[in-house]
Short mmCIF file of C-alpha atoms in Angstrom, two decimals:
data_model
loop_
_atom_site.label_atom_id
_atom_site.label_comp_id
_atom_site.label_asym_id
_atom_site.label_seq_id
_atom_site.Cartn_x
_atom_site.Cartn_y
_atom_site.Cartn_z
CA MET A 209 110.83 131.33 71.04
CA THR A 210 113.24 129.88 68.51
CA GLU A 211 114.31 126.25 68.67
CA LYS A 212 117.81 127.34 69.68
CA THR A 213 116.48 129.55 72.50
CA HIS A 214 114.19 126.77 73.70
CA GLN A 215 117.08 124.33 73.80
CA GLU A 216 119.19 126.81 75.78
CA MET A 217 116.34 127.32 78.28
CA LEU A 218 115.83 123.57 78.54
CA ALA A 219 119.52 123.14 79.40
CA LYS A 220 119.28 125.86 82.09
CA TYR A 221 116.15 124.20 83.47
CA ALA A 222 117.94 120.85 83.66
CA GLU A 223 120.90 122.47 85.41
CA ALA A 224 118.60 124.03 88.04
CA ILE A 225 116.82 120.69 88.53
CA VAL A 226 120.14 118.94 89.13
CA LYS A 227 121.83 121.65 91.22
CA VAL A 228 118.89 123.15 93.17
CA GLY A 229 116.13 120.55 93.05
CA LEU A 230 118.12 117.37 93.52
CA ASN A 231 121.52 118.80 94.46
CA ILE A 232 123.14 115.70 92.96
CA ARG A 233 126.38 114.68 94.66
CA ALA A 234 129.34 113.08 92.91
CA GLY A 235 128.98 109.29 92.94
CA GLN A 236 125.19 109.27 93.29
CA ARG A 237 122.92 107.51 90.85
CA LEU A 238 119.70 109.11 89.59
CA ILE A 239 116.44 107.44 88.60
CA ILE A 240 113.84 109.39 86.60
CA ASN A 241 110.21 108.34 86.66
CA ASN A 242 106.58 109.49 86.65
CA MET A 243 104.78 107.46 89.28
CA ALA A 244 101.35 108.78 88.27
CA VAL A 245 101.46 106.97 84.91
CA ARG A 246 104.04 104.30 85.85
CA GLY A 247 106.79 105.85 83.71
CA VAL A 248 108.00 108.95 81.87
CA PRO A 249 106.17 109.55 78.55
CA HIS A 250 108.54 109.54 75.57
CA GLN A 251 107.49 113.07 74.63
CA PHE A 252 109.52 114.26 77.64
CA ALA A 253 112.72 112.77 76.22
CA PRO A 254 114.35 116.15 75.36
CA LEU A 255 114.16 117.25 79.00
CA VAL A 256 115.22 113.83 80.30
CA ARG A 257 118.33 113.92 78.12
CA GLU A 258 119.28 117.41 79.30
CA VAL A 259 118.82 116.31 82.93
CA ALA A 260 121.03 113.29 82.28
CA LYS A 261 123.76 115.51 80.80
CA ALA A 262 123.55 117.92 83.76
CA ALA A 263 123.57 115.02 86.25
CA TYR A 264 126.66 113.46 84.71
CA GLY A 265 128.25 116.92 84.71
CA ALA A 266 127.61 117.11 88.46
CA GLY A 267 129.34 113.77 89.01
CA ALA A 268 126.45 111.30 88.88
CA LYS A 269 127.79 107.86 88.06
CA TYR A 270 124.60 106.50 86.48
CA VAL A 271 121.23 107.84 85.26
CA GLU A 272 118.31 105.46 84.74
CA VAL A 273 114.94 106.31 83.17
CA ILE A 274 111.69 104.36 83.51
CA TRP A 275 109.73 105.08 80.34
CA GLY A 276 105.97 104.70 80.02
CA ASP A 277 102.91 105.52 77.93
CA GLU A 278 100.03 107.25 79.70
CA GLU A 279 97.53 106.11 77.07
CA MET A 280 98.10 102.50 78.20
CA MET A 281 96.30 103.34 81.45
CA ARG A 282 93.20 104.48 79.58
CA LEU A 283 93.27 101.44 77.30
CA ARG A 284 93.45 99.16 80.31
CA ALA A 285 90.54 100.88 82.03
CA GLN A 286 88.47 100.59 78.85
CA HIS A 287 89.29 97.07 77.71
CA ALA A 288 90.88 94.90 80.41
CA PRO A 289 88.74 92.20 82.11
CA ARG A 290 87.03 93.60 85.18
CA ASP A 291 88.57 90.92 87.41
CA SER A 292 92.13 91.76 86.29
CA PHE A 293 92.81 94.98 88.14
CA ASP A 294 94.72 93.32 90.95
CA GLU A 295 97.52 92.73 88.43
CA TYR A 296 100.43 95.13 88.90
CA PRO A 297 104.00 94.81 87.62
CA THR A 298 106.36 95.53 90.49
CA HIS A 299 109.58 95.90 88.51
CA MET A 300 109.28 99.73 88.39
CA VAL A 301 108.71 99.95 92.14
CA ASP A 302 111.61 97.56 92.73
CA ALA A 303 113.89 99.69 90.53
CA VAL A 304 113.04 102.89 92.41
CA MET A 305 113.38 101.19 95.80
CA GLY A 306 116.78 99.84 94.82
CA MET A 307 117.97 103.39 94.17
CA ILE A 308 116.41 104.73 97.38
CA ASN A 309 117.95 101.98 99.51
CA ASN A 310 121.32 102.86 98.00
CA GLY A 311 120.95 106.55 98.96
CA ASP A 312 120.55 107.70 95.36
CA ALA A 313 118.35 110.49 93.94
CA LEU A 314 114.82 110.38 92.54
CA LEU A 315 113.30 112.75 89.97
CA SER A 316 109.64 112.66 88.94
CA ILE A 317 108.54 114.53 85.81
CA ALA A 318 104.87 115.58 85.73
CA GLY A 319 102.93 116.98 82.79
CA THR A 320 100.59 114.27 81.59
CA ASN A 321 96.97 114.62 80.44
CA PRO A 322 94.80 115.86 83.35
CA ASP A 323 91.72 114.33 81.68
CA LEU A 324 93.37 110.98 80.94
CA LEU A 325 90.77 108.85 82.70
CA GLY A 326 87.88 111.29 82.51
CA GLY A 327 84.51 109.81 81.57
CA LEU A 328 85.49 106.26 82.51
CA ASP A 329 83.85 104.02 85.11
CA PRO A 330 84.90 105.55 88.46
CA GLU A 331 84.77 102.09 90.07
CA ILE A 332 87.44 100.79 87.69
CA VAL A 333 89.52 103.96 87.93
CA GLY A 334 89.33 103.68 91.72
CA MET A 335 90.47 100.04 91.66
CA MET A 336 93.42 100.92 89.43
CA GLN A 337 94.44 103.86 91.60
CA THR A 338 94.18 101.92 94.87
CA ARG A 339 96.25 99.04 93.49
CA HIS A 340 98.90 101.48 92.31
CA LEU A 341 98.98 103.28 95.67
CA ASN A 342 99.37 99.98 97.51
CA ALA A 343 102.20 98.87 95.23
CA ALA A 344 103.99 102.22 95.47
CA SER A 345 103.47 102.66 99.22
CA LYS A 346 107.08 101.63 99.95
CA ILE A 347 108.31 104.51 97.81
CA SER A 348 105.86 106.96 99.36
CA GLU A 349 106.96 105.98 102.86
CA ARG A 350 110.62 106.66 102.08
CA VAL A 351 109.85 109.93 100.29
CA THR A 352 107.73 111.27 103.16
CA THR A 353 110.62 110.69 105.55
CA ASN A 354 113.09 112.39 103.15
CA ALA A 355 115.19 109.24 102.94
CA ILE A 356 116.92 110.60 99.83
CA ASN A 357 117.13 113.79 97.78
CA TRP A 358 114.07 113.87 95.53
CA CYS A 359 112.34 116.40 93.31
CA VAL A 360 109.18 116.83 91.24
CA VAL A 361 109.27 119.02 88.12
CA ALA A 362 107.16 119.35 84.97
CA ALA A 363 107.43 119.12 81.20
CA ALA A 364 104.97 120.61 78.72
CA GLY A 365 103.01 117.55 77.64
CA GLU A 366 100.85 117.94 74.54
CA GLU A 367 97.46 117.14 76.11
CA TRP A 368 98.26 119.18 79.22
CA ALA A 369 99.24 122.19 77.12
CA LYS A 370 96.01 121.95 75.10
CA LYS A 371 93.99 121.74 78.31
CA ILE A 372 95.45 125.05 79.52
CA PHE A 373 95.42 126.81 76.15
CA PRO A 374 92.58 125.17 74.17
CA ASP A 375 92.39 127.88 71.50
CA LEU A 376 95.99 127.35 70.35
CA SER A 377 97.49 124.68 68.15
CA VAL A 378 99.36 121.90 69.95
CA GLU A 379 102.69 123.42 68.94
CA LYS A 380 101.77 126.94 70.11
CA ALA A 381 100.16 125.63 73.30
CA GLN A 382 103.31 123.70 74.19
CA GLU A 383 105.49 126.70 73.44
CA LYS A 384 103.34 128.88 75.72
CA LEU A 385 103.36 126.26 78.48
CA TRP A 386 107.13 125.85 78.28
CA GLN A 387 107.43 129.62 78.65
CA ALA A 388 105.22 129.47 81.75
CA ILE A 389 107.31 126.64 83.21
CA PHE A 390 110.56 128.55 82.60
CA GLU A 391 109.16 131.73 84.15
CA THR A 392 107.67 130.10 87.26
CA THR A 393 110.86 128.13 87.91
CA ARG A 394 113.01 131.26 87.49
CA ILE A 395 114.82 129.88 84.47
CA ASP A 396 114.14 133.09 82.54
CA GLN A 397 116.24 135.10 85.00
CA PRO A 398 119.89 136.01 84.26
CA ASP A 399 121.21 133.62 86.91
CA PRO A 400 118.55 131.00 87.74
CA ILE A 401 120.67 129.32 90.44
CA ALA A 402 121.23 132.62 92.27
CA ALA A 403 117.54 133.48 91.91
CA TRP A 404 116.62 130.16 93.50
CA GLU A 405 119.06 130.68 96.36
CA LYS A 406 117.46 134.07 97.10
CA HIS A 407 113.96 132.59 96.91
CA ILE A 408 114.85 129.74 99.28
CA ILE A 409 116.11 132.25 101.86
CA PHE A 410 112.88 134.25 101.51
CA LEU A 411 110.70 131.17 102.08
CA ARG A 412 112.84 130.09 105.01
CA GLU A 413 112.16 133.46 106.69
CA ARG A 414 108.41 132.89 106.29
CA ALA A 415 108.72 129.48 107.94
CA ARG A 416 110.71 130.91 110.84
CA TYR A 417 108.05 133.55 111.44
CA LEU A 418 105.27 130.95 111.61
CA GLN A 419 107.37 128.65 113.78
CA SER A 420 107.91 131.46 116.26
CA LYS A 421 104.14 131.97 116.70
CA GLN A 422 103.47 128.35 117.84
CA PHE A 423 99.82 128.46 116.82
CA THR A 424 97.62 125.62 118.07
CA ALA A 425 95.10 126.01 115.24
CA LEU A 426 94.22 128.00 112.11
CA HIS A 427 90.76 129.39 111.36
CA TYR A 428 89.76 129.98 107.73
CA THR A 429 86.89 132.15 106.52
CA ALA A 430 85.90 132.78 102.90
CA PRO A 431 82.81 132.38 100.71
CA GLY A 432 81.76 128.76 101.22
CA THR A 433 84.44 128.19 103.88
CA ASP A 434 84.27 128.32 107.66
CA PHE A 435 86.90 125.93 108.87
CA THR A 436 89.13 125.37 111.90
CA LEU A 437 92.22 123.17 111.63
CA GLY A 438 94.25 122.12 114.66
CA LEU A 439 98.06 121.96 114.70
CA PRO A 440 99.74 119.30 116.86
CA ASN A 441 102.44 119.88 119.45
CA GLY A 442 105.83 119.73 117.79
CA HIS A 443 104.64 120.72 114.32
CA LEU A 444 107.36 122.17 112.08
CA TRP A 445 106.79 124.79 109.39
CA ILE A 446 108.80 123.75 106.33
CA SER A 447 109.72 125.73 103.22
CA ALA A 448 111.46 125.05 99.91
CA GLN A 449 114.64 123.31 101.03
CA SER A 450 114.90 120.17 103.16
CA MET A 451 117.70 117.95 104.41
CA ALA A 452 117.57 114.31 103.31
CA GLN A 453 118.64 111.46 105.54
CA ASN A 454 121.54 110.88 103.15
CA GLY A 455 122.88 114.32 104.20
CA ILE A 456 121.97 116.22 101.02
CA ALA A 457 119.96 119.48 101.05
CA PHE A 458 117.38 119.47 98.26
CA THR A 459 114.30 121.34 96.99
CA ALA A 460 111.45 118.88 96.49
CA ASN A 461 109.22 120.92 94.18
CA MET A 462 110.04 123.24 91.32
CA PRO A 463 108.21 125.60 91.34
CA THR A 464 107.47 126.19 95.02
CA GLU A 465 105.91 129.18 96.81
CA GLU A 466 104.50 127.44 99.90
CA VAL A 467 105.26 127.16 103.59
CA PHE A 468 103.66 124.04 105.05
CA THR A 469 103.26 121.80 108.08
CA LEU A 470 101.07 118.93 109.24
CA PRO A 471 97.64 119.42 110.86
CA ASP A 472 96.34 117.44 113.80
CA ARG A 473 94.49 114.52 112.22
CA ASN A 474 91.82 114.68 114.95
CA ARG A 475 91.09 118.42 114.87
CA ALA A 476 89.43 119.66 111.70
CA ASP A 477 85.89 121.04 111.87
CA GLY A 478 83.67 122.93 109.46
CA VAL A 479 83.25 123.29 105.72
CA VAL A 480 85.92 124.15 103.18
CA SER A 481 85.35 124.93 99.49
CA SER A 482 87.78 124.35 96.67
CA THR A 483 88.93 127.34 94.65
CA PHE A 484 90.68 125.37 91.87
CA PRO A 485 89.78 122.13 90.09
CA LEU A 486 91.61 119.03 91.27
CA SER A 487 93.12 116.62 88.75
CA TYR A 488 93.24 113.24 90.45
CA GLY A 489 93.91 109.88 88.84
CA GLY A 490 93.16 111.24 85.37
CA THR A 491 89.81 112.75 86.43
CA LEU A 492 89.09 116.45 86.87
CA ILE A 493 87.09 117.27 90.03
CA GLU A 494 85.51 120.73 90.02
CA ASP A 495 83.58 123.06 92.36
CA PHE A 496 83.64 120.85 95.43
CA GLN A 497 83.10 121.19 99.17
CA VAL A 498 84.40 119.01 101.99
CA THR A 499 82.81 118.85 105.44
CA PHE A 500 84.82 117.81 108.54
CA GLU A 501 83.85 116.74 112.05
CA ASN A 502 86.52 115.93 114.67
CA GLY A 503 89.17 115.70 111.98
CA ARG A 504 87.24 113.31 109.74
CA ILE A 505 85.69 113.99 106.33
CA VAL A 506 81.99 113.27 106.73
CA LYS A 507 80.66 114.66 103.46
CA VAL A 508 81.84 115.67 99.99
CA ASN A 509 79.98 117.17 97.08
CA ALA A 510 81.15 118.36 93.68
CA LYS A 511 79.60 119.74 90.51
CA LYS A 512 81.91 117.50 88.47
CA GLY A 513 83.83 114.37 89.47
CA GLU A 514 82.07 113.75 92.79
CA ALA A 515 82.34 109.97 92.44
CA ALA A 516 86.10 110.24 91.92
CA LEU A 517 86.39 112.50 94.97
CA GLN A 518 84.42 110.05 97.11
CA LYS A 519 86.64 107.19 95.86
CA LEU A 520 89.68 109.21 96.91
CA VAL A 521 88.27 109.73 100.41
CA ASP A 522 87.29 106.08 100.72
CA THR A 523 90.74 104.73 99.80
CA ASP A 524 91.55 104.03 103.46
CA GLU A 525 90.89 105.45 106.92
CA GLY A 526 93.70 107.98 106.57
CA SER A 527 92.13 109.37 103.40
CA HIS A 528 89.23 110.57 105.54
CA ARG A 529 91.65 112.94 107.28
CA LEU A 530 94.25 115.59 106.46
CA GLY A 531 98.03 115.38 106.24
CA GLU A 532 99.19 118.85 105.18
CA VAL A 533 98.31 122.51 105.52
CA ALA A 534 100.12 125.05 103.35
CA LEU A 535 100.06 128.83 103.15
CA VAL A 536 100.62 130.62 99.84
CA PRO A 537 100.03 134.35 99.25
CA ALA A 538 97.50 135.29 96.59
CA SER A 539 100.24 137.49 95.08
CA SER A 540 102.48 134.50 94.30
CA PRO A 541 103.98 134.58 90.79
CA ILE A 542 101.87 131.60 89.74
CA ALA A 543 98.65 133.19 90.99
CA LYS A 544 99.51 136.37 89.09
CA ARG A 545 99.52 134.46 85.82
CA GLY A 546 95.73 134.42 86.01
CA HIS A 547 95.07 130.96 84.59
CA LEU A 548 94.76 127.41 85.87
CA PHE A 549 97.45 124.84 85.22
CA TYR A 550 95.21 121.82 85.98
CA ASN A 551 98.27 120.38 87.69
CA THR A 552 98.76 120.36 91.46
CA LEU A 553 102.49 121.06 91.23
CA PHE A 554 101.62 124.51 89.89
CA ASP A 555 98.13 125.26 91.15
CA GLU A 556 99.07 124.52 94.78
CA ASN A 557 101.61 127.35 94.48
CA ALA A 558 98.89 129.79 93.50
CA SER A 559 96.70 129.15 96.52
CA CYS A 560 96.60 128.15 100.17
CA HIS A 561 95.85 124.45 100.26
CA ILE A 562 95.35 121.36 102.39
CA ALA A 563 96.03 117.71 101.58
CA ILE A 564 93.88 114.65 102.03
CA GLY A 565 95.81 111.68 103.41
CA ARG A 566 99.38 111.04 104.47
CA ALA A 567 101.40 113.57 106.47
CA TYR A 568 105.10 114.10 105.87
CA ARG A 569 107.01 112.72 108.86
CA PHE A 570 109.57 115.53 108.68
CA THR A 571 106.88 118.13 109.52
CA LEU A 572 106.74 116.82 113.10
CA THR A 573 109.64 117.06 115.53
CA GLY A 574 111.20 113.59 115.63
CA GLY A 575 108.56 112.24 113.25
CA GLU A 576 111.01 110.28 111.12
CA GLU A 577 111.82 108.04 114.11
CA LEU A 578 108.19 107.20 114.95
CA ASN A 579 106.37 104.09 113.78
CA ASP A 580 102.85 104.45 112.37
CA GLU A 581 101.09 104.01 115.71
CA GLU A 582 103.33 106.54 117.45
CA PHE A 583 102.98 109.03 114.60
CA ILE A 584 99.18 108.76 114.70
CA ALA A 585 99.20 109.17 118.50
CA ALA A 586 101.17 112.41 118.05
CA GLY A 587 98.53 113.76 115.66
CA GLY A 588 100.10 112.70 112.35
CA ASN A 589 98.16 110.95 109.61
CA VAL A 590 99.00 107.74 107.75
CA SER A 591 97.45 106.90 104.37
CA LEU A 592 98.22 105.57 100.91
CA ASN A 593 97.18 108.96 99.54
CA HIS A 594 98.58 112.45 99.72
CA VAL A 595 96.40 114.70 97.53
CA ASP A 596 96.55 118.49 97.76
CA PHE A 597 93.53 120.62 96.93
CA MET A 598 93.36 124.38 96.74
CA ILE A 599 91.19 126.46 99.05
CA GLY A 600 92.79 129.93 99.07
CA SER A 601 91.58 133.06 97.29
CA PRO A 602 91.79 136.86 97.69
CA GLN A 603 88.50 136.54 99.63
CA MET A 604 90.05 134.33 102.33
CA ASP A 605 91.14 135.42 105.82
CA ILE A 606 93.17 133.17 108.12
CA ASP A 607 93.59 133.61 111.87
CA GLY A 608 96.06 131.81 114.08
CA VAL A 609 94.88 130.51 117.46
CA LEU A 610 97.38 130.76 120.32
CA LYS A 611 97.64 128.48 123.36
CA ASP A 612 95.66 130.95 125.48
CA GLY A 613 92.80 130.85 122.98
CA THR A 614 93.38 134.31 121.55
CA HIS A 615 93.25 134.82 117.78
CA GLY A 616 95.63 136.83 115.63
CA PRO A 617 95.76 137.53 111.89
CA VAL A 618 97.97 135.29 109.77
CA MET A 619 96.65 136.32 106.38
CA ARG A 620 94.09 138.85 105.20
CA GLN A 621 92.73 138.34 101.70
CA CYS A 622 95.45 135.69 101.50
CA GLU A 623 98.13 138.30 102.08
CA GLY A 624 99.63 139.91 105.18
CA ALA A 625 102.33 138.19 107.18
CA LEU A 626 103.28 136.08 104.19
CA LYS A 627 103.11 138.71 101.46
CA ASN A 628 105.64 138.62 98.63
#
C-alpha cells in the first residue's frame, strides 16, 4: 500500500468513524481518548487528525484530544513507591465527564501493546487497575446507559502490530495490521458508509429473531465447556446501532459482528473454557477455564496469567458475575482471517463471548431508569469491570431454553440461526 493510498484509506476510515460510529451532529463537541492507558498515544496522531477533520466537516464545533504515553504505566509499575498507587490524576476523567454532561461525543482509540504490563508484579498491576477503574467509574456508568453517542475504534500501534505479525518488520507489520483494520471495518469497500448501513440492517434482523424467541436461558457445549446461562425477564437483544439519550443513533464498536444481551447475574452454572487469549490490563491471559455456581465465579485456572485473571475476578463482588452474553457466528469476517488480534475489540467479533462484570443498562427493558439496587434485583450486574472473553469455536453448540423448559437449537458449530 502506497503512502498516498494509506492516507486515502485513513480519511475514509475517519469519515466512517464520524458518520457511522459517532454520527456527530452539528454543534456537538468531540473528545478523543484511550481510557486503558489514560490517553491517546502520539503514534495515533495521523488518525486523530483525520477524525478531527471529518468531525469539523460534519459540523462539530470543537474537538479535544487527551494524549498519553502507554510506557509511563510500565515505568510506574516498575519504579514508583509501593505505597503510591492510590495516586490518580482526575483531570482526564473530569474532562471526559464535562463533555458527557454537555451531551457531546466520546471516541476511544484502542491499539496499544497487549503485553504492556506482562511479567510485572500482579499485585501492583492489580492495584493500578483497580484505582483506575474506581476513578473512571463515573464515565463507565454514563457509557453503559448510552448517555451520549460513543464509539471505540482501533489504530495500528507498533507493539500491537508486532504481536500479531512477529516475523515482519515494524513497518510491514503495521502496514498489514492497517490493511486488516480497513478490511474488517469495511473501509476497503467502494462505499464504506453504504456497506455499514447494510451490515447494521443485517445485525438488526438477527437481534429481532432472538428477541422473538424469548429464551429464558442458553446452554453451551464444546470441548472443555458445559455451561448454562440464564436470561432475565425483560432482556433485550442489541446489535450494532443504539440510540443515545441525547437522541443520536450511533454504532459503539467498529468493527462489530455481535448480537448481545445481559445474562441473569444469579443464573450461571458449569464450566466454560476460553478459546482466545485475553489481554487485560497489559497482561495476556491464555488457556483458561472459569467455573460458575449460582451465577458466581467460584474457580479460575489458566496456563498463563492466572494471577491476573484472579485479580480481575476479585476486583469487586460484581466481578465474580457476568454482565454480557454475545453471539457471533464462526463464519464472521474476523474469524475467517485465521489469526488472533490480541485485542478484544476484534477478537470478540470472531467468537461467541461473555463478559465478566458490569451489564449495560440498555440491555434490560427500562434498565436506564433503575438505580443499582433495582437493577441488581432485576438480574442485572453492577461492577467496576466489564471484560469480555471469548468462548466460541466451530466445535460449540448452543441451545435456547424456552419458558416451558424445552430446548431448541440457536447455533450449531457456532453457525445456524445466526449464520452470515
